[in-house]
Amino acid sequence: MGKPLMLRQDDAERIERLKRRIGAKTKVEVVRSALDLLERETERAVRVRRWQRAARTVADESGRVLREFAPGSRLKRIE
């Protein structure tokens, strides 16, 4: 059985407007789609933080390797 949810009047009206805009059949469908979106955004934010941490971790070594290859770069030899 579901759990009752108390909403302020303005929140209930927002849900009703969204229900019409997205063509949802029920208010629950609106809430579920909002939860899905929030979950995806949260997961993306976590991935971005992991990527940033990984980039910081390898930045020094990556720069060192690029400097090693720079003297032999073919781009500098093109006339």
Coordinates of N, CA, C and O in Angstrom, one line a residue:
M1 N 0.8 -1.2 0.0 CA 0.0 0.0 0.0 C 0.9 1.2 0.0 O 1.9 1.3 0.6
G2 N 0.5 2.3 -0.7 CA 1.2 3.5 -0.8 C 1.3 4.3 0.5 O 0.5 4.0 1.4
K3 N 2.1 5.3 0.5 CA 2.3 6.1 1.7 C 1.6 7.5 1.4 O 1.9 8.0 0.3
P4 N 0.9 8.0 2.3 CA 0.3 9.3 2.0 C 1.3 10.4 2.0 O 2.3 10.3 2.8
L5 N 1.2 11.4 1.2 CA 2.1 12.5 1.1 C 1.4 13.8 1.2 O 0.5 14.1 0.5
M6 N 1.8 14.6 2.2 CA 1.2 15.9 2.4 C 1.9 16.9 1.6 O 3.2 17.1 1.7
L7 N 1.2 17.6 0.7 CA 1.8 18.7 -0.1 C 1.2 20.0 0.2 O 0.0 20.1 0.6
R8 N 2.0 21.1 0.1 CA 1.4 22.4 0.2 C 0.6 22.6 -1.1 O 0.8 22.0 -2.1
Q9 N -0.4 23.6 -1.0 CA -1.3 23.8 -2.1 C -0.5 24.3 -3.3 O -0.8 23.8 -4.4
D10 N 0.5 25.1 -3.2 CA 1.3 25.6 -4.4 C 2.0 24.4 -5.0 O 2.2 24.4 -6.2
D11 N 2.5 23.5 -4.2 CA 3.2 22.3 -4.8 C 2.2 21.4 -5.6 O 2.5 20.9 -6.7
A12 N 1.0 21.2 -5.0 CA 0.0 20.4 -5.7 C -0.4 21.1 -7.0 O -0.6 20.4 -8.0
E13 N -0.5 22.4 -7.0 CA -0.8 23.1 -8.3 C 0.3 23.0 -9.3 O 0.1 22.8 -10.5
R14 N 1.6 23.0 -8.8 CA 2.7 22.8 -9.8 C 2.7 21.4 -10.4 O 2.9 21.3 -11.6
I15 N 2.4 20.4 -9.5 CA 2.3 19.1 -10.1 C 1.2 19.0 -11.1 O 1.3 18.3 -12.1
E16 N 0.0 19.6 -10.8 CA -1.1 19.6 -11.7 C -0.7 20.2 -13.1 O -1.1 19.7 -14.1
R17 N 0.0 21.4 -13.0 CA 0.4 22.0 -14.2 C 1.4 21.2 -15.0 O 1.2 21.0 -16.2
L18 N 2.3 20.6 -14.3 CA 3.3 19.7 -15.0 C 2.6 18.5 -15.6 O 2.9 18.0 -16.7
K19 N 1.6 18.0 -14.9 CA 0.8 16.8 -15.4 C 0.2 17.1 -16.7 O 0.3 16.3 -17.7
R20 N -0.4 18.3 -16.9 CA -1.0 18.7 -18.2 C 0.1 18.9 -19.2 O 0.0 18.5 -20.4
R21 N 1.2 19.6 -18.8 CA 2.3 19.9 -19.8 C 3.0 18.7 -20.4 O 3.3 18.7 -21.6
I22 N 3.2 17.7 -19.5 CA 3.9 16.5 -20.0 C 3.0 15.4 -20.4 O 3.4 14.3 -20.9
G23 N 1.7 15.6 -20.3 CA 0.7 14.6 -20.7 C 0.6 13.4 -19.8 O 0.3 12.3 -20.2
A24 N 1.0 13.6 -18.5 CA 0.9 12.5 -17.6 C -0.5 12.1 -17.2 O -1.4 13.0 -17.2
K25 N -0.7 10.9 -16.9 CA -2.1 10.5 -16.6 C -2.4 10.7 -15.1 O -3.5 11.0 -14.7
T26 N -1.4 10.6 -14.2 CA -1.6 10.8 -12.8 C -0.5 11.7 -12.2 O 0.5 11.9 -12.8
K27 N -0.8 12.2 -11.0 CA 0.2 13.0 -10.3 C 1.4 12.2 -9.9 O 2.5 12.6 -9.9
V28 N 1.1 10.9 -9.6 CA 2.2 10.0 -9.2 C 3.2 9.9 -10.4 O 4.4 9.8 -10.2
E29 N 2.7 9.8 -11.6 CA 3.6 9.8 -12.8 C 4.5 11.0 -12.9 O 5.7 10.9 -13.2
V30 N 4.0 12.1 -12.6 CA 4.7 13.4 -12.6 C 5.9 13.3 -11.5 O 7.0 13.6 -11.8
V31 N 5.5 12.9 -10.3 CA 6.5 12.8 -9.2 C 7.5 11.7 -9.6 O 8.7 12.0 -9.4
R32 N 7.1 10.6 -10.1 CA 8.1 9.6 -10.5 C 9.1 10.1 -11.6 O 10.3 9.8 -11.5
S33 N 8.6 10.8 -12.6 CA 9.4 11.3 -13.6 C 10.4 12.4 -13.0 O 11.6 12.4 -13.4
A34 N 9.9 13.1 -12.1 CA 10.8 14.1 -11.4 C 11.9 13.4 -10.6 O 13.1 13.8 -10.6
L35 N 11.5 12.3 -9.9 CA 12.5 11.6 -9.1 C 13.5 10.9 -10.1 O 14.7 10.9 -9.7
D36 N 13.1 10.4 -11.2 CA 14.0 9.8 -12.2 C 15.0 10.9 -12.7 O 16.2 10.6 -12.7
L37 N 14.5 12.0 -13.0 CA 15.4 13.1 -13.4 C 16.4 13.5 -12.4 O 17.6 13.7 -12.6
L38 N 15.9 13.7 -11.1 CA 16.8 14.0 -10.0 C 17.9 13.0 -9.8 O 19.0 13.3 -9.6
E39 N 17.5 11.7 -9.9 CA 18.4 10.6 -9.7 C 19.5 10.6 -10.8 O 20.7 10.5 -10.5
R40 N 19.1 10.9 -12.1 CA 20.1 10.9 -13.2 C 21.0 12.1 -13.0 O 22.2 12.0 -13.2
E41 N 20.5 13.3 -12.6 CA 21.4 14.4 -12.4 C 22.3 14.2 -11.2 O 23.5 14.6 -11.3
T42 N 21.9 13.5 -10.2 CA 22.7 13.2 -9.1 C 23.8 12.3 -9.5 O 25.0 12.5 -9.1
E43 N 23.5 11.2 -10.2 CA 24.5 10.3 -10.7 C 25.5 10.9 -11.6 O 26.7 10.7 -11.5
R44 N 25.1 11.8 -12.4 CA 26.0 12.6 -13.3 C 26.9 13.4 -12.5 O 28.1 13.5 -12.8
A45 N 26.4 14.1 -11.5 CA 27.3 15.0 -10.7 C 28.3 14.1 -10.0 O 29.5 14.6 -9.9
V46 N 28.0 12.9 -9.5 CA 29.0 12.1 -8.9 C 30.0 11.6 -9.9 O 31.2 11.6 -9.6
R47 N 29.6 11.3 -11.1 CA 30.5 10.9 -12.2 C 31.5 12.0 -12.5 O 32.7 11.8 -12.6
V48 N 31.0 13.2 -12.6 CA 31.8 14.4 -12.9 C 32.8 14.6 -11.8 O 34.0 14.9 -12.1
R49 N 32.5 14.5 -10.6 CA 33.4 14.6 -9.5 C 34.5 13.6 -9.5 O 35.7 13.8 -9.3
R50 N 34.1 12.3 -9.9 CA 35.1 11.3 -10.0 C 36.1 11.6 -11.2 O 37.3 11.4 -11.0
W51 N 35.5 12.0 -12.3 CA 36.4 12.4 -13.5 C 37.3 13.5 -13.1 O 38.5 13.5 -13.4
Q52 N 36.9 14.5 -12.4 CA 37.7 15.6 -12.0 C 38.8 15.1 -11.0 O 40.0 15.5 -11.2
R53 N 38.5 14.3 -10.1 CA 39.5 13.7 -9.2 C 40.5 12.9 -10.0 O 41.7 13.0 -9.7
A54 N 40.1 12.1 -10.9 CA 41.0 11.3 -11.7 C 41.9 12.2 -12.6 O 43.1 11.9 -12.7
A55 N 41.3 13.2 -13.1 CA 42.1 14.1 -14.0 C 43.2 14.8 -13.1 O 44.3 15.0 -13.6
R56 N 42.9 15.2 -11.9 CA 43.9 15.8 -11.0 C 44.9 14.8 -10.7 O 46.1 15.2 -10.6
T57 N 44.5 13.6 -10.5 CA 45.5 12.5 -10.1 C 46.5 12.3 -11.2 O 47.7 12.1 -10.9
V58 N 46.1 12.3 -12.5 CA 47.0 12.0 -13.5 C 47.6 13.2 -14.2 O 48.4 13.1 -15.1
A59 N 47.2 14.4 -13.8 CA 47.6 15.6 -14.5 C 49.2 15.8 -14.6 O 49.7 16.1 -15.6
D60 N 49.8 15.6 -13.5 CA 51.3 15.8 -13.5 C 52.0 14.8 -14.4 O 52.9 15.2 -15.2
E61 N 51.6 13.5 -14.3 CA 52.3 12.5 -15.1 C 51.9 12.7 -16.6 O 52.8 12.6 -17.4
S62 N 50.7 13.1 -16.9 CA 50.3 13.4 -18.2 C 51.1 14.5 -18.8 O 51.6 14.5 -20.0
G63 N 51.3 15.6 -18.1 CA 52.1 16.7 -18.5 C 53.5 16.3 -18.8 O 54.2 16.8 -19.7
R64 N 54.1 15.5 -17.9 CA 55.5 15.0 -18.1 C 55.6 14.3 -19.3 O 56.5 14.5 -20.1
V65 N 54.7 13.4 -19.6 CA 54.7 12.6 -20.8 C 54.6 13.4 -22.1 O 55.3 13.3 -23.1
L66 N 53.7 14.4 -22.0 CA 53.6 15.3 -23.2 C 54.9 16.1 -23.4 O 55.3 16.3 -24.6
R67 N 55.5 16.5 -22.4 CA 56.8 17.3 -22.5 C 57.9 16.4 -23.1 O 58.7 16.8 -23.9
E68 N 57.8 15.1 -22.8 CA 58.8 14.1 -23.3 C 58.6 14.0 -24.9 O 59.6 13.9 -25.6
F69 N 57.4 14.0 -25.3 CA 57.1 13.8 -26.7 C 57.2 15.1 -27.5 O 57.4 15.1 -28.7
A70 N 57.1 16.2 -26.9 CA 57.1 17.5 -27.6 C 58.3 17.7 -28.5 O 58.2 18.2 -29.6
P71 N 59.6 17.4 -28.1 CA 60.7 17.7 -28.9 C 60.6 16.9 -30.3 O 61.1 17.4 -31.3
G72 N 60.0 15.7 -30.3 CA 59.9 14.9 -31.5 C 58.7 15.1 -32.3 O 58.4 14.4 -33.2
S73 N 57.9 16.2 -31.9 CA 56.6 16.4 -32.6 C 56.8 16.6 -34.1 O 57.6 17.4 -34.5
R74 N 56.0 16.0 -34.8 CA 56.0 16.1 -36.3 C 55.4 17.5 -36.7 O 55.7 18.0 -37.8
L75 N 54.5 18.0 -35.8 CA 53.9 19.3 -36.1 C 54.9 20.4 -36.3 O 54.8 21.4 -37.1
K76 N 56.0 20.4 -35.5 CA 57.0 21.4 -35.5 C 57.9 21.3 -36.8 O 58.5 22.2 -37.2
R77 N 57.9 20.1 -37.4 CA 58.7 19.9 -38.6 C 58.0 20.2 -39.9 O 58.6 20.1 -40.9
I78 N 56.8 20.5 -39.8 CA 56.0 20.7 -41.1 C 56.3 22.2 -41.5 O 56.3 23.1 -40.7
E79 N 56.7 22.3 -42.8 CA 57.0 23.6 -43.3 C 55.9 24.1 -44.3 O 55.2 23.5 -44.9

